[in-house]
């Protein structure tokens, strides 16, 4: 079984080598692909110097467009399962097996790694948790899926869903919207417990004002998105 | 013909001339010029025959002619803005696809070059 770990990266020169070292130690059997979303730091140079497999986007697309190019790579190179994992060290490769298991077993088309099931490890700020709750409730409302850690970028996808994402992947608020689009197109989405860490170095792109803005904007976007598409029958 | 009417006619003709000039210089595609040309044509029509505006006012029941003109102008602008947003969204999608295809090709070239070296 060919497995590809997609690591989106924007200005992660401080974390990249540690993240990859940990991944190679925990899961030497999987391939990984770094998607450098036009970083302004030395991320690309680090990838090149280490001889890693990486995509070098010539312009900044944001996380949605970046991850989608990873899915396109997976389709072109015939991978069976793709895993998304952040490049900032929040996601511990030790839990790779946990997110992979339900997809390998064929129980789910996408397994999202959730930090809110066992409530261990890094739980993020109160404001962000509140926002995540609101978005989670909205997702339940628009498509019925019960996902708690909706912004988690630690997720495994089966082959069919990978092909679907390669064709169409949410761009504006990719993590929550991708869940909704998968469910409405008949894919099975579920959660598995993982423990997350606080990012190792660098600066997160999310602050207080942004998270307040985010928790109003995203539910609205999801509602509009729901109104604009039709639910498709479940896939076998 | 009073002064105002002459000024309005000259203004609309200039406006249309600018659009045609942009078209000629290839600085505007014909697709997007149609709405602008239509707005210019309507402006010119009203400037030449103010009577038309009065008739339209009577039909629609708007109280003052100038309000009707403003309403028309705003409606035109809204339609043009909508068409611009839609064009922009399509463009963003195209640029995204191009960027992704380019990155995938670049990776492939890099891999093939490395294979050749080995």
Short mmCIF file of C-alpha atoms in Angstrom, two decimals:
data_model
loop_
_atom_site.label_atom_id
_atom_site.label_comp_id
_atom_site.label_asym_id
_atom_site.label_seq_id
_atom_site.Cartn_x
_atom_site.Cartn_y
_atom_site.Cartn_z
CA UNK A 1 0.00 0.00 0.00
CA UNK A 2 1.47 3.32 -1.12
CA UNK A 3 1.04 6.09 1.43
CA UNK A 4 1.89 9.75 0.89
CA UNK A 5 2.16 12.30 3.68
CA UNK A 6 1.53 15.83 2.41
CA UNK A 7 3.22 18.51 4.49
CA UNK A 8 2.06 22.01 3.56
CA UNK A 9 4.72 24.54 4.41
CA UNK A 10 4.80 28.30 4.50
CA UNK A 11 7.87 29.84 6.11
CA UNK A 12 8.66 26.84 8.33
CA UNK A 13 12.47 26.86 8.12
CA UNK A 14 12.68 26.50 11.91
CA UNK A 15 10.48 23.40 12.08
CA UNK A 16 10.84 21.55 8.81
CA UNK A 17 13.91 19.46 9.59
CA UNK A 18 12.59 18.39 13.00
CA UNK A 19 9.19 17.50 11.57
CA UNK A 20 10.71 15.38 8.80
CA UNK A 21 13.22 13.71 11.15
CA UNK A 22 10.40 12.68 13.45
CA UNK A 23 8.30 11.43 10.58
CA UNK A 24 11.16 9.36 9.17
CA UNK A 25 11.83 7.88 12.59
CA UNK A 26 8.19 7.04 13.37
CA UNK A 27 7.09 5.97 9.92
CA UNK A 28 10.03 5.12 7.64
CA UNK A 29 7.76 3.16 5.26
CA UNK A 30 5.71 6.15 4.04
CA UNK A 31 6.64 8.69 1.37
CA UNK A 32 6.30 12.35 2.16
CA UNK A 33 5.87 15.41 -0.01
CA UNK A 34 6.49 18.93 1.18
CA UNK A 35 4.41 21.59 -0.53
CA UNK A 36 6.31 24.83 -0.31
CA UNK A 37 3.67 27.53 -0.77
CA UNK A 38 6.07 30.17 -2.04
CA UNK A 39 7.80 30.67 1.33
CA UNK A 40 9.86 33.81 1.71
CA UNK A 41 12.37 32.10 4.00
CA UNK A 42 14.78 29.27 3.24
CA UNK A 43 12.20 26.44 3.32
CA UNK A 44 12.73 25.58 -0.34
CA UNK A 45 16.52 25.58 0.05
CA UNK A 46 16.22 23.21 3.02
CA UNK A 47 14.09 20.80 0.99
CA UNK A 48 16.56 20.91 -1.88
CA UNK A 49 19.64 20.46 0.30
CA UNK A 50 18.12 17.40 1.99
CA UNK A 51 17.01 15.91 -1.31
CA UNK A 52 13.40 15.64 -0.13
CA UNK A 53 10.45 15.24 -2.44
CA UNK A 54 8.84 18.69 -2.65
CA UNK A 55 6.58 20.87 -4.76
CA UNK A 56 7.68 24.46 -5.19
CA UNK A 57 4.61 26.62 -5.91
CA UNK A 58 5.63 29.67 -7.98
CA UNK A 59 2.99 31.86 -6.31
CA UNK A 60 1.34 31.76 -2.90
CA UNK A 61 -1.99 29.89 -3.13
CA UNK A 62 -2.81 29.54 0.55
CA UNK A 63 -3.23 26.27 2.40
CA UNK A 64 -6.16 25.08 0.25
CA UNK A 65 -4.46 25.39 -3.11
CA UNK A 66 -1.19 24.06 -1.69
CA UNK A 67 -2.70 20.93 -0.20
CA UNK A 68 -4.70 20.35 -3.37
CA UNK A 69 -1.51 20.24 -5.42
CA UNK A 70 -0.35 17.52 -3.01
CA UNK A 71 -3.51 15.53 -3.75
CA UNK A 72 -2.87 16.01 -7.47
CA UNK A 73 0.64 14.64 -6.99
CA UNK A 74 -0.81 11.63 -5.15
CA UNK A 75 -3.18 10.92 -8.05
CA UNK A 76 -0.45 11.29 -10.68
CA UNK A 77 1.84 8.93 -8.79
CA UNK A 78 -0.90 6.44 -7.90
CA UNK A 79 -0.87 6.58 -4.11
CA UNK A 80 -3.52 4.60 -2.21
CA UNK A 81 -3.76 6.82 0.84
CA UNK A 82 -2.81 10.43 1.48
CA UNK A 83 -2.26 12.01 4.85
CA UNK A 84 -2.14 15.74 5.53
CA UNK A 85 0.17 16.83 8.30
CA UNK A 86 1.13 20.38 9.28
CA UNK A 87 4.70 21.50 8.85
CA UNK A 88 4.84 23.36 12.18
CA UNK A 89 5.30 20.35 14.45
CA UNK A 90 1.77 20.37 15.92
CA UNK A 91 1.05 16.93 14.57
CA UNK A 92 2.96 14.02 16.04
CA UNK A 93 3.83 11.35 13.44
CA UNK A 94 3.43 8.81 16.26
CA UNK A 95 -0.32 9.13 15.63
CA UNK A 96 0.01 8.51 11.91
CA UNK A 97 -1.09 4.94 12.40
CA UNK A 98 -4.15 6.08 14.34
CA UNK A 99 -5.45 8.27 11.52
CA UNK A 100 -4.48 5.72 8.88
CA UNK A 101 -6.15 2.70 10.53
CA UNK A 102 -9.85 3.42 9.74
CA UNK A 103 -8.97 4.38 6.15
CA UNK A 104 -6.85 1.27 5.57
CA UNK A 105 -9.63 -0.85 7.07
CA UNK A 106 -12.08 0.77 4.65
CA UNK A 107 -14.33 2.04 7.43
CA UNK A 108 -13.88 5.70 6.53
CA UNK A 109 -12.97 7.69 3.44
CA UNK A 110 -11.44 10.35 5.63
CA UNK A 111 -10.24 10.15 9.22
CA UNK A 112 -9.64 13.47 10.97
CA UNK A 113 -7.22 13.50 13.88
CA UNK A 114 -8.99 15.17 16.81
CA UNK A 115 -7.44 16.59 19.97
CA UNK A 116 -10.85 16.99 21.64
CA UNK A 117 -11.76 13.33 22.11
CA UNK A 118 -9.30 12.40 24.84
CA UNK A 119 -8.65 16.09 25.64
CA UNK A 120 -4.95 15.44 26.12
CA UNK A 121 -2.05 17.57 24.94
CA UNK A 122 -2.23 21.02 23.37
CA UNK A 123 -5.86 22.24 23.41
CA UNK A 124 -5.30 25.75 21.91
CA UNK A 125 -6.72 29.05 23.24
CA UNK A 126 -10.23 29.56 24.61
CA UNK A 127 -11.20 31.79 21.69
CA UNK A 128 -10.10 29.25 19.14
CA UNK A 129 -11.91 26.44 20.97
CA UNK A 130 -15.08 28.53 20.98
CA UNK A 131 -14.72 29.18 17.26
CA UNK A 132 -14.11 25.50 16.59
CA UNK A 133 -17.27 24.61 18.56
CA UNK A 134 -19.38 27.01 16.54
CA UNK A 135 -17.98 25.71 13.27
CA UNK A 136 -18.45 22.12 14.42
CA UNK A 137 -22.13 22.81 15.22
CA UNK A 138 -22.55 24.46 11.82
CA UNK A 139 -21.06 21.45 10.06
CA UNK A 140 -23.45 19.18 11.93
CA UNK A 141 -26.32 21.40 10.86
CA UNK A 142 -25.43 21.56 7.17
CA UNK A 143 -24.42 17.95 6.56
CA UNK A 144 -25.04 15.91 9.69
CA UNK A 145 -21.41 14.92 10.25
CA UNK A 146 -20.23 14.96 13.83
CA UNK A 147 -16.67 16.25 13.80
CA UNK A 148 -15.28 18.08 16.80
CA UNK A 149 -11.81 19.16 15.69
CA UNK A 150 -12.97 20.74 12.44
CA UNK A 151 -9.85 22.82 11.85
CA UNK A 152 -7.49 19.92 12.35
CA UNK A 153 -5.16 19.58 9.38
CA UNK A 154 -4.10 16.08 10.43
CA UNK A 155 -6.21 13.79 8.28
CA UNK A 156 -5.97 10.67 6.16
CA UNK A 157 -7.91 10.18 2.91
CA UNK A 158 -8.60 7.10 0.85
CA UNK A 159 -7.90 6.84 -2.87
CA UNK A 160 -11.32 7.92 -4.14
CA UNK A 161 -11.52 10.95 -1.88
CA UNK A 162 -7.95 11.88 -2.82
CA UNK A 163 -9.00 11.90 -6.48
CA UNK A 164 -12.05 14.00 -5.58
CA UNK A 165 -9.92 16.51 -3.69
CA UNK A 166 -7.42 16.67 -6.54
CA UNK A 167 -10.28 17.85 -8.75
CA UNK A 168 -12.04 20.11 -6.30
CA UNK A 169 -10.80 21.25 -2.94
CA UNK A 170 -12.11 24.12 -0.83
CA UNK A 171 -9.92 27.20 -1.08
CA UNK A 172 -11.20 29.83 1.31
CA UNK A 173 -11.60 27.94 4.60
CA UNK A 174 -10.25 24.59 3.48
CA UNK A 175 -10.30 22.39 6.61
CA UNK A 176 -13.97 22.76 7.61
CA UNK A 177 -15.23 23.20 4.06
CA UNK A 178 -13.43 20.07 2.86
CA UNK A 179 -15.31 18.04 5.50
CA UNK A 180 -18.65 19.39 4.30
CA UNK A 181 -17.87 18.85 0.62
CA UNK A 182 -16.72 15.26 1.29
CA UNK A 183 -19.84 14.38 3.29
CA UNK A 184 -22.22 16.01 0.82
CA UNK A 185 -20.58 14.10 -2.01
CA UNK A 186 -21.24 10.82 -0.28
CA UNK A 187 -17.91 10.11 1.44
CA UNK A 188 -17.71 8.84 5.01
CA UNK A 189 -15.88 11.16 7.37
CA UNK A 190 -15.03 10.40 11.00
CA UNK A 191 -12.70 11.33 13.81
CA UNK A 192 -9.93 9.53 15.67
CA UNK A 193 -8.28 10.71 18.88
CA UNK A 194 -4.77 12.17 18.63
CA UNK A 195 -2.60 14.29 20.89
CA UNK A 196 -1.30 17.54 19.42
CA UNK A 197 1.64 19.67 20.46
CA UNK A 198 2.09 23.39 20.50
CA UNK A 199 3.93 24.57 17.40
CA UNK A 200 7.71 24.29 17.87
CA UNK A 201 9.01 27.53 16.40
CA UNK A 202 7.94 30.40 14.18
CA UNK A 203 4.68 32.33 14.38
CA UNK A 204 1.18 30.96 13.91
CA UNK A 205 -0.94 32.85 11.39
CA UNK A 206 -3.87 32.96 13.84
CA UNK A 207 -4.33 35.62 16.55
CA UNK A 208 -7.26 36.77 18.72
CA UNK A 209 -8.86 39.17 16.27
CA UNK A 210 -8.46 36.73 13.46
CA UNK A 211 -10.07 33.92 15.40
CA UNK A 212 -13.08 36.12 16.23
CA UNK A 213 -13.41 37.07 12.58
CA UNK A 214 -12.92 33.43 11.60
CA UNK A 215 -15.73 32.15 13.81
CA UNK A 216 -18.27 34.46 12.18
CA UNK A 217 -17.02 34.13 8.64
CA UNK A 218 -16.60 30.39 8.39
CA UNK A 219 -20.09 29.34 9.57
CA UNK A 220 -21.59 31.87 7.14
CA UNK A 221 -19.42 30.54 4.32
CA UNK A 222 -20.46 26.97 5.18
CA UNK A 223 -24.15 27.89 5.15
CA UNK A 224 -23.81 29.60 1.79
CA UNK A 225 -21.82 26.64 0.48
CA UNK A 226 -24.55 24.25 1.63
CA UNK A 227 -27.20 26.28 -0.19
CA UNK A 228 -25.15 26.24 -3.38
CA UNK A 229 -24.75 22.47 -3.76
CA UNK A 230 -26.89 19.38 -3.63
CA UNK A 231 -26.29 16.31 -1.50
CA UNK A 232 -25.21 13.26 -3.50
CA UNK A 233 -26.05 9.67 -2.64
CA UNK A 234 -23.64 7.67 -0.49
CA UNK A 235 -20.87 5.89 -2.38
CA UNK A 236 -20.26 2.21 -2.09
CA UNK B 1 -30.73 72.75 -27.28
CA UNK B 2 -29.55 74.20 -23.99
CA UNK B 3 -26.01 74.23 -22.62
CA UNK B 4 -26.58 71.34 -20.25
CA UNK B 5 -27.77 69.07 -23.02
CA UNK B 6 -24.78 69.89 -25.20
CA UNK B 7 -22.44 69.19 -22.29
CA UNK B 8 -24.17 65.85 -21.62
CA UNK B 9 -23.93 64.81 -25.27
CA UNK B 10 -20.24 65.74 -25.43
CA UNK B 11 -19.64 63.85 -22.18
CA UNK B 12 -21.33 60.65 -23.39
CA UNK B 13 -19.54 60.78 -26.72
CA UNK B 14 -16.19 61.19 -24.95
CA UNK B 15 -17.05 58.29 -22.67
CA UNK B 16 -17.85 56.06 -25.66
CA UNK B 17 -14.71 57.25 -27.42
CA UNK B 18 -12.56 56.23 -24.43
CA UNK B 19 -14.12 52.75 -24.47
CA UNK B 20 -13.47 52.38 -28.20
CA UNK B 21 -9.92 53.64 -27.75
CA UNK B 22 -9.30 51.02 -25.04
CA UNK B 23 -10.73 48.36 -27.33
CA UNK B 24 -8.53 49.49 -30.20
CA UNK B 25 -5.41 49.46 -28.02
CA UNK B 26 -6.33 45.96 -26.85
CA UNK B 27 -6.56 47.19 -23.29
CA UNK B 28 -10.07 45.87 -22.85
CA UNK B 29 -11.49 42.62 -24.15
CA UNK B 30 -14.67 42.81 -26.19
CA UNK B 31 -16.41 40.54 -23.69
CA UNK B 32 -16.13 43.03 -20.87
CA UNK B 33 -16.65 46.10 -23.05
CA UNK B 34 -20.24 45.22 -23.98
CA UNK B 35 -21.73 46.32 -20.66
CA UNK B 36 -19.75 49.54 -20.65
CA UNK B 37 -20.73 50.27 -24.26
CA UNK B 38 -24.37 49.63 -23.43
CA UNK B 39 -24.19 52.09 -20.53
CA UNK B 40 -22.60 54.68 -22.83
CA UNK B 41 -25.27 54.15 -25.48
CA UNK B 42 -28.07 54.64 -22.97
CA UNK B 43 -26.37 57.80 -21.67
CA UNK B 44 -26.07 59.19 -25.18
CA UNK B 45 -29.68 58.31 -25.95
CA UNK B 46 -30.98 60.18 -22.91
CA UNK B 47 -28.70 63.15 -23.61
CA UNK B 48 -29.97 63.46 -27.22
CA UNK B 49 -33.65 62.86 -26.44
CA UNK B 50 -34.45 64.04 -22.88
CA UNK B 51 -38.08 63.43 -23.76
CA UNK B 52 -37.38 59.66 -23.46
CA UNK B 53 -36.40 60.08 -19.83
CA UNK B 54 -39.63 61.94 -19.15
CA UNK B 55 -41.70 59.18 -20.77
CA UNK B 56 -39.86 56.53 -18.76
CA UNK B 57 -40.43 58.55 -15.59
CA UNK B 58 -44.17 58.68 -16.29
CA UNK B 59 -44.29 54.92 -16.95
CA UNK B 60 -42.34 53.90 -13.84
CA UNK B 61 -43.97 56.44 -11.53
CA UNK B 62 -40.64 57.78 -10.23
CA UNK B 63 -41.25 61.32 -8.99
CA UNK B 64 -38.30 63.20 -10.47
CA UNK B 65 -36.45 62.48 -13.72
CA UNK B 66 -33.04 62.88 -12.11
CA UNK B 67 -33.84 60.10 -9.61
CA UNK B 68 -34.66 57.78 -12.46
CA UNK B 69 -31.34 58.57 -14.12
CA UNK B 70 -29.44 57.96 -10.87
CA UNK B 71 -31.28 54.70 -10.35
CA UNK B 72 -30.36 53.54 -13.85
CA UNK B 73 -26.73 54.53 -13.32
CA UNK B 74 -26.53 52.62 -10.02
CA UNK B 75 -28.15 49.53 -11.55
CA UNK B 76 -25.60 49.58 -14.39
CA UNK B 77 -22.74 49.89 -11.92
CA UNK B 78 -24.03 47.01 -9.80
CA UNK B 79 -24.29 44.76 -12.83
CA UNK B 80 -20.79 45.69 -13.98
CA UNK B 81 -19.36 45.12 -10.49
CA UNK B 82 -21.02 41.73 -10.28
CA UNK B 83 -19.63 40.73 -13.65
CA UNK B 84 -16.17 41.88 -12.52
CA UNK B 85 -16.31 39.81 -9.33
CA UNK B 86 -17.37 36.79 -11.32
CA UNK B 87 -14.60 37.35 -13.86
CA UNK B 88 -12.09 37.77 -11.03
CA UNK B 89 -13.17 34.53 -9.37
CA UNK B 90 -12.79 32.64 -12.62
CA UNK B 91 -9.36 34.17 -13.05
CA UNK B 92 -8.27 33.18 -9.53
CA UNK B 93 -9.27 29.61 -10.28
CA UNK B 94 -7.35 29.59 -13.54
CA UNK B 95 -4.22 31.02 -11.93
CA UNK B 96 -4.47 28.40 -9.18
CA UNK B 97 -4.69 25.55 -11.66
CA UNK B 98 -1.79 26.95 -13.64
CA UNK B 99 0.33 27.31 -10.50
CA UNK B 100 -0.39 23.74 -9.45
CA UNK B 101 0.29 22.29 -12.89
CA UNK B 102 3.52 24.25 -13.06
CA UNK B 103 4.67 23.03 -9.63
CA UNK B 104 3.90 19.40 -10.53
CA UNK B 105 5.81 19.70 -13.81
CA UNK B 106 8.75 21.39 -12.14
CA UNK B 107 8.97 18.55 -9.62
CA UNK B 108 8.88 16.01 -12.44
CA UNK B 109 11.62 17.77 -14.35
CA UNK B 110 13.76 17.92 -11.22
CA UNK B 111 13.23 14.20 -10.61
CA UNK B 112 14.02 13.27 -14.22
CA UNK B 113 17.16 15.40 -14.25
CA UNK B 114 18.33 13.69 -11.09
CA UNK B 115 17.61 10.27 -12.59
CA UNK B 116 19.63 11.18 -15.66
CA UNK B 117 22.58 12.30 -13.56
CA UNK B 118 22.64 9.08 -11.56
#
